[in-house]
Short mmCIF file of C-alpha atoms and ligand atoms in Angstrom, two decimals:
data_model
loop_
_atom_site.label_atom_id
_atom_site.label_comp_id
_atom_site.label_asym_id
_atom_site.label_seq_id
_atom_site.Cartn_x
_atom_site.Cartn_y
_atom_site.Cartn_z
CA UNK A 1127 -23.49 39.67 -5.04
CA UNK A 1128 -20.78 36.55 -4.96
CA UNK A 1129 -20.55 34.21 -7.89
CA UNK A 1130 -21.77 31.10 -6.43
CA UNK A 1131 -19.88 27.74 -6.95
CA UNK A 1132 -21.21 24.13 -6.55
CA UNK A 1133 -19.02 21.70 -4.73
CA UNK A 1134 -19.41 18.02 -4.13
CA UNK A 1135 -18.01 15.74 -1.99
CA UNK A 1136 -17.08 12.04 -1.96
CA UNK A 1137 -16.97 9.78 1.16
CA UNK A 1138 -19.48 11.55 3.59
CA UNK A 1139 -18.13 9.76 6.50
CA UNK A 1140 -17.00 11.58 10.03
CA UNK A 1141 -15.10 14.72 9.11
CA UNK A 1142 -17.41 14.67 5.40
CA UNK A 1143 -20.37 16.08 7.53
CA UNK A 1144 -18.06 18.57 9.11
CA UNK A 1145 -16.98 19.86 5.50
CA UNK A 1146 -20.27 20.05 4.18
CA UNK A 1147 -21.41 22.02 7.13
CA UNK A 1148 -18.12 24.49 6.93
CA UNK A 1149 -18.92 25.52 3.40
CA UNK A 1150 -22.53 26.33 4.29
CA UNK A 1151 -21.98 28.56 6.75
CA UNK A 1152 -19.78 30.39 4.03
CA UNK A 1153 -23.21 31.47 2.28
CA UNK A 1154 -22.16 31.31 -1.65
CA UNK A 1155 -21.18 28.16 -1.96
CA UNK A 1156 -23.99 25.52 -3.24
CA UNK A 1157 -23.57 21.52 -1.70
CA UNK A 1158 -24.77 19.90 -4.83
CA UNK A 1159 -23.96 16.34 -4.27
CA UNK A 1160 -22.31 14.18 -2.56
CA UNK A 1161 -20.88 10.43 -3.42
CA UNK A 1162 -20.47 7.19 -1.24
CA UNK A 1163 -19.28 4.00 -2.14
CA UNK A 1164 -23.01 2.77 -2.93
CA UNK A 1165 -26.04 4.62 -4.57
CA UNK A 1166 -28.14 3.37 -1.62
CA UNK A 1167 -25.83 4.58 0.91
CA UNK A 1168 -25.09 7.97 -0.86
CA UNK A 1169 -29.02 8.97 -1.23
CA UNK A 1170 -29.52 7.72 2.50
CA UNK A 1171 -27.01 10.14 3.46
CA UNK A 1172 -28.25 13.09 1.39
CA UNK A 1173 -31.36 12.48 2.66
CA UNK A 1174 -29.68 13.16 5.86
CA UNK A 1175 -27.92 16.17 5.19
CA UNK A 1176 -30.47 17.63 2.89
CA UNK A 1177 -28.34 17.26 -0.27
CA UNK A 1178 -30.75 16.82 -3.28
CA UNK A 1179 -28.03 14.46 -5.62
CA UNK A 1180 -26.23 11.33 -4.57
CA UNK A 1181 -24.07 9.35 -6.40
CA UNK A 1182 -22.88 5.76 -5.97
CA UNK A 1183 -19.43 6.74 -7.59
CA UNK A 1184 -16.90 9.55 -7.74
CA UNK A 1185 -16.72 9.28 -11.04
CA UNK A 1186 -20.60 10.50 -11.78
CA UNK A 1187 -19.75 13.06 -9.28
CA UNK A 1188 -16.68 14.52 -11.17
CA UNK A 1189 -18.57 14.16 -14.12
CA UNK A 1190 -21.94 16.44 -12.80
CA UNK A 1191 -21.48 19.53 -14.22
CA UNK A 1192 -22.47 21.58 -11.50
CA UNK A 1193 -19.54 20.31 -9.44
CA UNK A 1194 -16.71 23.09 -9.56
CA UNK A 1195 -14.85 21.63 -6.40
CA UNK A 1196 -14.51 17.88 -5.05
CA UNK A 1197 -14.08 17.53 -1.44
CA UNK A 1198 -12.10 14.54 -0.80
CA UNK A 1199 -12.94 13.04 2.67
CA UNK A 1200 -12.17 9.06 1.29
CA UNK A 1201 -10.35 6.61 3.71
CA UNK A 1202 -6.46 7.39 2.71
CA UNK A 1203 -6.46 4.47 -0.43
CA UNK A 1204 -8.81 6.38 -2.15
CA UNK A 1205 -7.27 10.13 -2.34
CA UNK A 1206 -5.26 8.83 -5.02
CA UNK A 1207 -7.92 7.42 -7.80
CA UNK A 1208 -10.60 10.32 -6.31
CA UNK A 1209 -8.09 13.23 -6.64
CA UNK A 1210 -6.79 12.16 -10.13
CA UNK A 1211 -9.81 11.88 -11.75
CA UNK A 1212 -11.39 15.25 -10.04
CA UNK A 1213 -8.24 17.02 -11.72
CA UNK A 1214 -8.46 14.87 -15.27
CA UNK A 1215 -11.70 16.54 -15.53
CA UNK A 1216 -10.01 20.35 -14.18
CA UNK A 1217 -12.05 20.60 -11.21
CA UNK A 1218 -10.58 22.27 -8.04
CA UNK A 1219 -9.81 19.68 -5.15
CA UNK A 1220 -10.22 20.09 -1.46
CA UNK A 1221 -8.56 16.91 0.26
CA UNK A 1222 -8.84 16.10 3.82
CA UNK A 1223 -5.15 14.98 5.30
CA UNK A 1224 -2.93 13.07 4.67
CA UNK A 1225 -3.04 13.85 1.54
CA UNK A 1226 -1.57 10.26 0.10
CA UNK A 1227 -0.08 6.88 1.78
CA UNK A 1228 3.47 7.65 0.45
CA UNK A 1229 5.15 11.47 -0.59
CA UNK A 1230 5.94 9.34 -4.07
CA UNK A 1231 2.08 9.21 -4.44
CA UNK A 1232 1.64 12.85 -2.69
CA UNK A 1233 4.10 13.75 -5.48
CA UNK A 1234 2.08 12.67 -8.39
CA UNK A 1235 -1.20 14.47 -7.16
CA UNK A 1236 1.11 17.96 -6.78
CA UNK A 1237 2.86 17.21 -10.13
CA UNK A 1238 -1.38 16.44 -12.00
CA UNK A 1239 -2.88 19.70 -9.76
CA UNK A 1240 0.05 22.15 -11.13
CA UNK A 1241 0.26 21.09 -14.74
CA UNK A 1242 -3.95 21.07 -14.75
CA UNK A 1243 -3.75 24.58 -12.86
CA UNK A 1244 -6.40 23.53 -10.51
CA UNK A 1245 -6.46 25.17 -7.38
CA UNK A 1246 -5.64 22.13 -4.87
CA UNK A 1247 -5.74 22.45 -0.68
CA UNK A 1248 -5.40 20.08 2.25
CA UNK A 1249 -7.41 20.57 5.06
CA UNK A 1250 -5.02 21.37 8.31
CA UNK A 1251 -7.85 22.64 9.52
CA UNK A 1252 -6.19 23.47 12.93
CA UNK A 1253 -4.10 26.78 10.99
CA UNK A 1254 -7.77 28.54 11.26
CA UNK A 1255 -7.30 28.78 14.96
CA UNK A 1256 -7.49 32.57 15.95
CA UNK A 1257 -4.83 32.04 18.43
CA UNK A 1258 -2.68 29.78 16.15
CA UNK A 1259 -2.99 32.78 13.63
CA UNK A 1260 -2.04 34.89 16.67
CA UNK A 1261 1.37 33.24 17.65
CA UNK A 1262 2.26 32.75 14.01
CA UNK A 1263 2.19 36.64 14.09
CA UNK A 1264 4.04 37.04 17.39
CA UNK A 1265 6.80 34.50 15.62
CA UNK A 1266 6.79 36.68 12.45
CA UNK A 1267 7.10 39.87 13.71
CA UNK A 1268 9.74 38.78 15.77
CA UNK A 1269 8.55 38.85 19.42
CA UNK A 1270 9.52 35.69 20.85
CA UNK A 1271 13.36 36.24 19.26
CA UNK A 1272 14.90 33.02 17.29
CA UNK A 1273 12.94 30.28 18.22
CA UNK A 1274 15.23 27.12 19.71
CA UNK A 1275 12.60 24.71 20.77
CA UNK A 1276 9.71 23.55 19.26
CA UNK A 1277 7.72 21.03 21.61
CA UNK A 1278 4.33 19.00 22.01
CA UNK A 1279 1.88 16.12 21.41
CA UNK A 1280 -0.79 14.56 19.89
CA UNK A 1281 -2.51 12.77 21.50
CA UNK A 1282 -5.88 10.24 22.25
CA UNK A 1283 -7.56 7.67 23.51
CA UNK A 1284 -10.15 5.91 21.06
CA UNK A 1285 -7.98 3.45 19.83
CA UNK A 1286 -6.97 2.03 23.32
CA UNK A 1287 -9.18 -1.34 23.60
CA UNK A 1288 -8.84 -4.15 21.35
CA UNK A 1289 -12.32 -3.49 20.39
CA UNK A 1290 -11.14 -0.30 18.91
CA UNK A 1291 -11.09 -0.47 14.96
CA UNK A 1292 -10.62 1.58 12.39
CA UNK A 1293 -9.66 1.38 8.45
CA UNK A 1294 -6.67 3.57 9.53
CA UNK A 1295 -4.78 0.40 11.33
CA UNK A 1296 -4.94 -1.80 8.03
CA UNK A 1297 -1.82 -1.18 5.95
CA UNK A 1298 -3.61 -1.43 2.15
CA UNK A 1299 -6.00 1.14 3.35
CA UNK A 1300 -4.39 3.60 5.77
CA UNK A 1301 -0.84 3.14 4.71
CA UNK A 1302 2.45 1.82 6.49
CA UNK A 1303 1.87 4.34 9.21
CA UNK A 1304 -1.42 4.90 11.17
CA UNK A 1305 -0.90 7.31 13.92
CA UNK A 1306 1.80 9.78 12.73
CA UNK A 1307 0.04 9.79 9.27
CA UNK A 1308 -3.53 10.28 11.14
CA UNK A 1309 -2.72 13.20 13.44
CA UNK A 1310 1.06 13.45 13.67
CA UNK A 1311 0.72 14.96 10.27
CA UNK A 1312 -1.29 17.83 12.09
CA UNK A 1313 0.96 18.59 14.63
CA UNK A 1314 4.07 18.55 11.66
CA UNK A 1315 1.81 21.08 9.01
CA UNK A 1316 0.80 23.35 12.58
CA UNK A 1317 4.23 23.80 14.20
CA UNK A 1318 6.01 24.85 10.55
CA UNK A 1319 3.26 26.64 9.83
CA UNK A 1320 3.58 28.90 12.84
CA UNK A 1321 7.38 28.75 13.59
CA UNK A 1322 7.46 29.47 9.82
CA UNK A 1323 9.82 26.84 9.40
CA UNK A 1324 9.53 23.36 7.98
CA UNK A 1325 11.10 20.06 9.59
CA UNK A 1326 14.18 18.69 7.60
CA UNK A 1327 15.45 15.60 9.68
CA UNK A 1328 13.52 13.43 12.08
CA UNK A 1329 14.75 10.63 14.21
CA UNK A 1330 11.23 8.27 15.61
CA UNK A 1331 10.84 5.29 17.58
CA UNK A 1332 7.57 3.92 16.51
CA UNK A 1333 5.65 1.27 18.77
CA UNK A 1334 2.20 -0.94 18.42
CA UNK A 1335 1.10 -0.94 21.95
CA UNK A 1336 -2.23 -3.10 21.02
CA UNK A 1337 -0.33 -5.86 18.62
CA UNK A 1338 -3.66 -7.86 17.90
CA UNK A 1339 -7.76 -6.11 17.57
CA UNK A 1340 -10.86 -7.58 16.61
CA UNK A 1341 -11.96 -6.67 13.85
CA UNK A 1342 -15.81 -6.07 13.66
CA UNK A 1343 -17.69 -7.06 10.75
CA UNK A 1344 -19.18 -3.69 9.66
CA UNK A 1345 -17.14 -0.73 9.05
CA UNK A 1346 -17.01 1.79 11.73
CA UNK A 1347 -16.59 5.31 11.85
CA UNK A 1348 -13.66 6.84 13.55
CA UNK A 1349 -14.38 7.90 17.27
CA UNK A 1350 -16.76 5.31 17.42
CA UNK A 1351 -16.42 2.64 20.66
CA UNK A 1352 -15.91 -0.89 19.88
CA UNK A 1353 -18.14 -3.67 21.20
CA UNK A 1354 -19.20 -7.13 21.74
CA UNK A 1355 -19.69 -7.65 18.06
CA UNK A 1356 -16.56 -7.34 17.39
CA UNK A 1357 -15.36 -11.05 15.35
CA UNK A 1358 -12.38 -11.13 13.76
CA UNK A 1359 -8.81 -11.32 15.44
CA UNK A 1360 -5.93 -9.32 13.42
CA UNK A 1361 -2.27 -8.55 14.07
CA UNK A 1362 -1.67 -5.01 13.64
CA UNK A 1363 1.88 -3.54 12.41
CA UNK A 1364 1.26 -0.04 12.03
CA UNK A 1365 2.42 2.50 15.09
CA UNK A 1366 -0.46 3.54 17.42
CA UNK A 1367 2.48 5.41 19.21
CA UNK A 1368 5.05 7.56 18.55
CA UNK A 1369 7.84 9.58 20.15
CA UNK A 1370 9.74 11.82 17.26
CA UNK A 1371 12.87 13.81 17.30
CA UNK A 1372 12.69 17.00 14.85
CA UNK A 1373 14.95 19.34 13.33
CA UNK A 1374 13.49 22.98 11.75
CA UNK A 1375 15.17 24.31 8.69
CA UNK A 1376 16.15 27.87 11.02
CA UNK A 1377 18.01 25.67 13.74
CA UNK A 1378 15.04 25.05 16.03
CA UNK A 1379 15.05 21.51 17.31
CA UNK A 1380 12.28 19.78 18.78
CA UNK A 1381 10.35 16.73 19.95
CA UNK A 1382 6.58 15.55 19.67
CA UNK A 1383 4.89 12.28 21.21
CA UNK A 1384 1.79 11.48 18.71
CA UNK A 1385 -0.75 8.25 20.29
CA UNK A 1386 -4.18 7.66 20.03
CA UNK A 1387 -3.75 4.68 23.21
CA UNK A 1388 -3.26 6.99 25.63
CA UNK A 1389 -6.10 7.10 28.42
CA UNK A 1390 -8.03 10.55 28.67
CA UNK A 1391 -6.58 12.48 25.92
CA UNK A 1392 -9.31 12.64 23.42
CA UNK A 1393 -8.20 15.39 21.22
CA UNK A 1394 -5.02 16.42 22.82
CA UNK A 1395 -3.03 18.57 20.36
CA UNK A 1396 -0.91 21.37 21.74
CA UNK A 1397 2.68 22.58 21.21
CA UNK A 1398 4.72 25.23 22.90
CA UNK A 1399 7.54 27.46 21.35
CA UNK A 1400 10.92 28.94 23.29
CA UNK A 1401 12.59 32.25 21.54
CA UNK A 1402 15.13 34.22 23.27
CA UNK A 1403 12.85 36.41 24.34
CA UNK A 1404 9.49 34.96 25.03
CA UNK A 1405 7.43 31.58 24.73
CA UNK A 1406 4.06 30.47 23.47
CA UNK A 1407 2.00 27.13 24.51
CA UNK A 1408 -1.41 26.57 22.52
CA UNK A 1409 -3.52 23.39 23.50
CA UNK A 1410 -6.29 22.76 20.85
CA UNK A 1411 -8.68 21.83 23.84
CA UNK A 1412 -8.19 25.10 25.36
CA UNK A 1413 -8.39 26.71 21.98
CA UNK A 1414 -9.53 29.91 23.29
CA UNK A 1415 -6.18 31.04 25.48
CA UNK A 1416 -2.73 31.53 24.37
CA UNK A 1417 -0.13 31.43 26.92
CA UNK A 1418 2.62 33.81 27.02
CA UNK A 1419 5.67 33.07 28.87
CA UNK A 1420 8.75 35.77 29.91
CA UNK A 1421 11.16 35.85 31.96
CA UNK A 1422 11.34 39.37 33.64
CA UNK A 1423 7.74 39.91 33.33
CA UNK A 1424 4.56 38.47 34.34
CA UNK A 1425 3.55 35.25 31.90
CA UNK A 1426 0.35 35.79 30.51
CA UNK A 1427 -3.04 34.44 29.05
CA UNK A 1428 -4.44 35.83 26.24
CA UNK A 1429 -8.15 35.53 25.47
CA UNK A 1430 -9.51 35.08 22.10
CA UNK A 1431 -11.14 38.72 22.08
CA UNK A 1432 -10.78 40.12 18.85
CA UNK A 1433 -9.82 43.12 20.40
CA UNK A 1434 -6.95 41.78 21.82
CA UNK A 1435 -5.76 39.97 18.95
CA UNK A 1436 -3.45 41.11 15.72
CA UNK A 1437 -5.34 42.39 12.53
CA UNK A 1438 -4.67 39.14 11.03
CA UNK A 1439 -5.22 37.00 14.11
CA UNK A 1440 -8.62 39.02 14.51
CA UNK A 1441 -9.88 38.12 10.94
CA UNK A 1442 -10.26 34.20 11.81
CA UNK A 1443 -12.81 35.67 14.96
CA UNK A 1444 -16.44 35.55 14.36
CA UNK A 1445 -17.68 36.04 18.17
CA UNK A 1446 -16.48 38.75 20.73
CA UNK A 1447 -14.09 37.65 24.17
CA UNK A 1448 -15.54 35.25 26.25
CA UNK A 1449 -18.05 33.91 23.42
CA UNK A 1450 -16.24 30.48 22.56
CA UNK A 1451 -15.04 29.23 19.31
CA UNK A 1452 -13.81 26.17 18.89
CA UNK A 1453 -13.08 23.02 16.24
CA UNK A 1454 -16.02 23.70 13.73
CA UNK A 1455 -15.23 27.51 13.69
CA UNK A 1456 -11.25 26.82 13.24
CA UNK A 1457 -12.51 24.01 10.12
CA UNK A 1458 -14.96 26.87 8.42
CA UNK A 1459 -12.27 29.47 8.57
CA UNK A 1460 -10.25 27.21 6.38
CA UNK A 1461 -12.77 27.04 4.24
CA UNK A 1462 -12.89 30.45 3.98
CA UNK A 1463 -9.60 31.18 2.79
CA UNK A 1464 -9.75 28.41 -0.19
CA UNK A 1465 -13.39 29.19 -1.77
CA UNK A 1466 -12.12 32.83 -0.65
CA UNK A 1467 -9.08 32.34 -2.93
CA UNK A 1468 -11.22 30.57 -5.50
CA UNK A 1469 -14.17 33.36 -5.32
CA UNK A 1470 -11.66 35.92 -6.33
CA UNK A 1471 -10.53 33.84 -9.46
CA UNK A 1472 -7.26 33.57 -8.31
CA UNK A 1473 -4.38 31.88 -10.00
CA UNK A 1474 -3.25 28.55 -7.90
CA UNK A 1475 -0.27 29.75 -7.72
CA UNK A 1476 -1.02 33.22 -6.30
CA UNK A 1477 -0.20 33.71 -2.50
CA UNK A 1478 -2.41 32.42 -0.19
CA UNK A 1479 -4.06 33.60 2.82
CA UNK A 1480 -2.75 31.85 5.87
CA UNK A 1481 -5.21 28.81 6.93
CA UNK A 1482 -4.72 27.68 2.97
CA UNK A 1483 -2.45 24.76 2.95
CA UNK A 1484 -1.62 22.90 -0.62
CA UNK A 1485 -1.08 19.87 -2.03
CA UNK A 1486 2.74 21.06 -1.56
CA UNK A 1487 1.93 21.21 2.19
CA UNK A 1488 0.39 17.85 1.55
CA UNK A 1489 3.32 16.56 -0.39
CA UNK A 1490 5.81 17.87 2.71
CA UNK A 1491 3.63 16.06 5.08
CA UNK A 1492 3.75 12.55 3.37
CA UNK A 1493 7.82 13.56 3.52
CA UNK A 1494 7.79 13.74 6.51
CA UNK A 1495 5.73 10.24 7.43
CA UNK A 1496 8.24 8.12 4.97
CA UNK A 1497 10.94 9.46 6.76
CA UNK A 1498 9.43 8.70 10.07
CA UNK A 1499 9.08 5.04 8.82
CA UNK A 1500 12.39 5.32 7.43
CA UNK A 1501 14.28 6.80 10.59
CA UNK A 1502 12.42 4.20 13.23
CA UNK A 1503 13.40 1.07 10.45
CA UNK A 1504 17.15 1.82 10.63
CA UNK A 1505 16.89 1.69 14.52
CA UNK A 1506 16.09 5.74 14.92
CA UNK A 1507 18.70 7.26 13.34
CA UNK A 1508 18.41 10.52 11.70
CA UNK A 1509 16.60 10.73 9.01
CA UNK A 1510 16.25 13.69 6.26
CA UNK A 1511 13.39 14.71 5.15
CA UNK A 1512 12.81 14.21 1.49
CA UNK A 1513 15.27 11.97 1.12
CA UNK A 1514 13.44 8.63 0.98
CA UNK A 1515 10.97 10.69 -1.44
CA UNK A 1516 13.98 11.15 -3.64
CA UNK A 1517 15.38 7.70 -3.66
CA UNK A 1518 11.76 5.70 -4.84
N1 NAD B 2996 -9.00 17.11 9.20
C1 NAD B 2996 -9.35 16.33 10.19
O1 NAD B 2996 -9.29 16.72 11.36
C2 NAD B 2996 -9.80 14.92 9.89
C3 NAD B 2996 -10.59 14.24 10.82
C4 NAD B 2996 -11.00 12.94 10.51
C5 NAD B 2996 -10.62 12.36 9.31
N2 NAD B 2996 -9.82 13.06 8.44
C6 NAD B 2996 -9.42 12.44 7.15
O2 NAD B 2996 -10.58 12.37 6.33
C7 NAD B 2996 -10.60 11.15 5.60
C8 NAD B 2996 -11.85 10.37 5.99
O3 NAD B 2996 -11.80 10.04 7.37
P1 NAD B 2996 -13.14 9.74 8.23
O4 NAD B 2996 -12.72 9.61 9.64
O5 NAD B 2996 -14.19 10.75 7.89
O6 NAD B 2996 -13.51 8.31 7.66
P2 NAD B 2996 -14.91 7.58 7.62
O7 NAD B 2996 -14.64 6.14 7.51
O8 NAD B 2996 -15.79 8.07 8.73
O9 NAD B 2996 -15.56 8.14 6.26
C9 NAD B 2996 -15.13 7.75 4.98
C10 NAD B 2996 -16.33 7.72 4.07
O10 NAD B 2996 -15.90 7.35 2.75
C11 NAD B 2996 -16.88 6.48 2.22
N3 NAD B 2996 -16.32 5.70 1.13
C12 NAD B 2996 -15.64 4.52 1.19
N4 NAD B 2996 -15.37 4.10 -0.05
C13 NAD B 2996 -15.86 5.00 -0.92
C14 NAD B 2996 -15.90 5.11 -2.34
N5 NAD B 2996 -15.37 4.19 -3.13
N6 NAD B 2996 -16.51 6.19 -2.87
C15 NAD B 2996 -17.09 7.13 -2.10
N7 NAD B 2996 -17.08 7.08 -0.74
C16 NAD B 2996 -16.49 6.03 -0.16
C17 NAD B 2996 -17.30 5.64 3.42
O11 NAD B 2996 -18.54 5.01 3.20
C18 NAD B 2996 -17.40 6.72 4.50
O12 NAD B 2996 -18.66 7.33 4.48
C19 NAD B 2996 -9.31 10.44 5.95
O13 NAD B 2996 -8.34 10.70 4.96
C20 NAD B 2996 -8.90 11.03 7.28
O14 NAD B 2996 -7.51 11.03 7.49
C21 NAD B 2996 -9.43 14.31 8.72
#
């Protein structure tokens, strides 16, 4: 029989749901409570979820001794405060991405998790992808040859009306960047995390297609349509598009285009890799095929059948061929391999299994963001990663 452990989570907004419903799925891990910015609107939302304790701070969250692990699903200006004081009080922290508004601040949360010893993750929730497991063994093993091109997008539409609002376009609350820090950040952790190589220079031309939105009075949820309530006119600065030049640590070079303005992508993700000897393209809204291109043989289209898949690959399947899996599954299987990690009373800095990403991946994310910012404000000129981390 499993130990069970109690997690709680603060900010049950959009993607808080989705957490909550990940870990019970994993069957020994108890939701205990969860926390909102008001009592009112916490127990409202318990209610909802069938959570029996809700708290109108983090703090009395942290502090409920039941709580082993903190969930942080906050808007972005609150992973800061919420993550420090889960780790002043040595509980393990599961952040949702990005994991701070600046790598400085990413910095001090990896510096606080390693000197408490907490275990710490970030959920890039699209690593627990069978097929992304499935090409990130193809690239290990060494089937596709040295990779030299590492390609793809991000990209949606629910941000393309002036209607559209959400807390991620207003600097103090999102940070200086609001679409490469929203999903560009994905795209960066998934394409090192198969290639197996991280990013080290970047060179971005950032745009603000939609330079003034209205505002609505009440706070609204991302993915949500704006409407004729909508009041209050603001100029926006941050980038709602992107096109980014990249350079991998093994040679690889690359290019992404990240945009949440762009009319019928609504979760458009995907990314293709050239070796010498083969290619793979994965699109997260065809989740359930891998593409396999050669040159002297037939390209192919491999199914997520667990049969056809690696060992490793086949581990992140719950359903046989032809039975779909899809975002929720990918999120759980994440989930998996932390309160796996943390079941097993593992060390935080024992290897992880593969869908675990860190507050180091975390950190390298937000290092990637400042230099974006940093690359497009010097006219795009390269920019090395790290390097605006190190001067601040
Ligand atoms: N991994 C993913 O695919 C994914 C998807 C969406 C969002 N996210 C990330 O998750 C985080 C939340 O995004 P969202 O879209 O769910 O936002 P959201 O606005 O839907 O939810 C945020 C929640 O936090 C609550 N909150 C605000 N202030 C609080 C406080 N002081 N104490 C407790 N709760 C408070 C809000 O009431 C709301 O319920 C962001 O960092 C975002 O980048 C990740």
């Amino acid at each position: 029989m499993m130990k069970r452990i109690g997690m709680g989570l603060v900010g049950p907004g959009f993607v808080g749901a989705h957490h909550i419903d990940a870990v019970r799925r994993l069957g020994f891990v108890d939701v205990v409570a969860i926390a909102a910015s008001t009592e009112s609107s916490a127990r409202r939302k318990a209610d909802a979820l069938g959570i029996a304790k809700a708290y109108g701070s983090y703090e009395a969250l942290i502090d409920d001794p039941d709580v082993q692990v903190v969930h942080n699903t906050t808007p972005n200006y609150l992973h800061v405060p919420v993550i420090l004081a889960a780790i002043a009080r040595r509980k393990h922290v599961i952040s949702d991405k990005p994991l701070a508004m600046s790598a400085a601040d990413a910095r001090r949360l990896l510096d606080a998790a390693n000197m408490a010893g907490i275990v710490h993750a970030v959920t890039f929730n699209y690593r627990g992808n069978p097929l992304v497991q499935q090409a990130r063994e193809m690239i290990a093993a060494g089937e596709l040859g040295p990779l030299h091109f590492i390609h793809g997008a991000y990209l949606q539409d629910w941000l393309l009306e002036d209607t559209d609002f959400s807390w991620r376009l207003e600097p103090e609350k999102g940070g200086e960047s609001s679409a490469v820090a929203d999903i560009g950040s994905h795209w960066c952790d998934l394409v090192q995390h198969v290639a197996g190589q991280r990013i080290v220079d970047v060179m971005a031309d950032l745009t603000t297609v939609i330079g003034t939105r209205l505002k609505p009075a009440a706070s609204t949820e991302a993915f949500t349509r704006g409407g004729a309530e909508a009041s209050e006119p603001v100029a926006i600065h941050s980038e709602d598009l992107a096109t980014i030049l990249v350079r991998f640590e093994g040679g690889a070079k690359g290019c992404v285009s990240v945009g949440q303005v762009c009319a019928g992508h609504k979760n458009g993700l995907w990314f293709e890799m050239n070796g010498r000897r083969a290619s793979v393209r994965w699109l997260q809204e065809r989740q359930n095929e891998l593409w396999i291109g050669r040159r002297d043989t037939a390209n192919a289209l491999l199914a997520k059948d667990p049969s056809l898949l690696s060992p490793g690959a086949r581990a992140y399947t719950h359903l046989p061929g032809g039975h779909q899996e899809a975002w929720a599954d990918a999120f759980c299987n994440v989930l998996r391999d932390v309160y796996g990690f943390i079941a097993a009373g593992r060390s935080p800095g024992d290897p992880k299994p593969p869908a675990f990403a860190t507050f180091e991946d975390g950190y390298h994310a937000a290092c990637i963001v400042d230099a974006v910012l940093e690359s497009h404000r010097r006219g795009a000129v390269w920019t090395r990663v790290g390097e605006v981390a190190a001067a601040r």
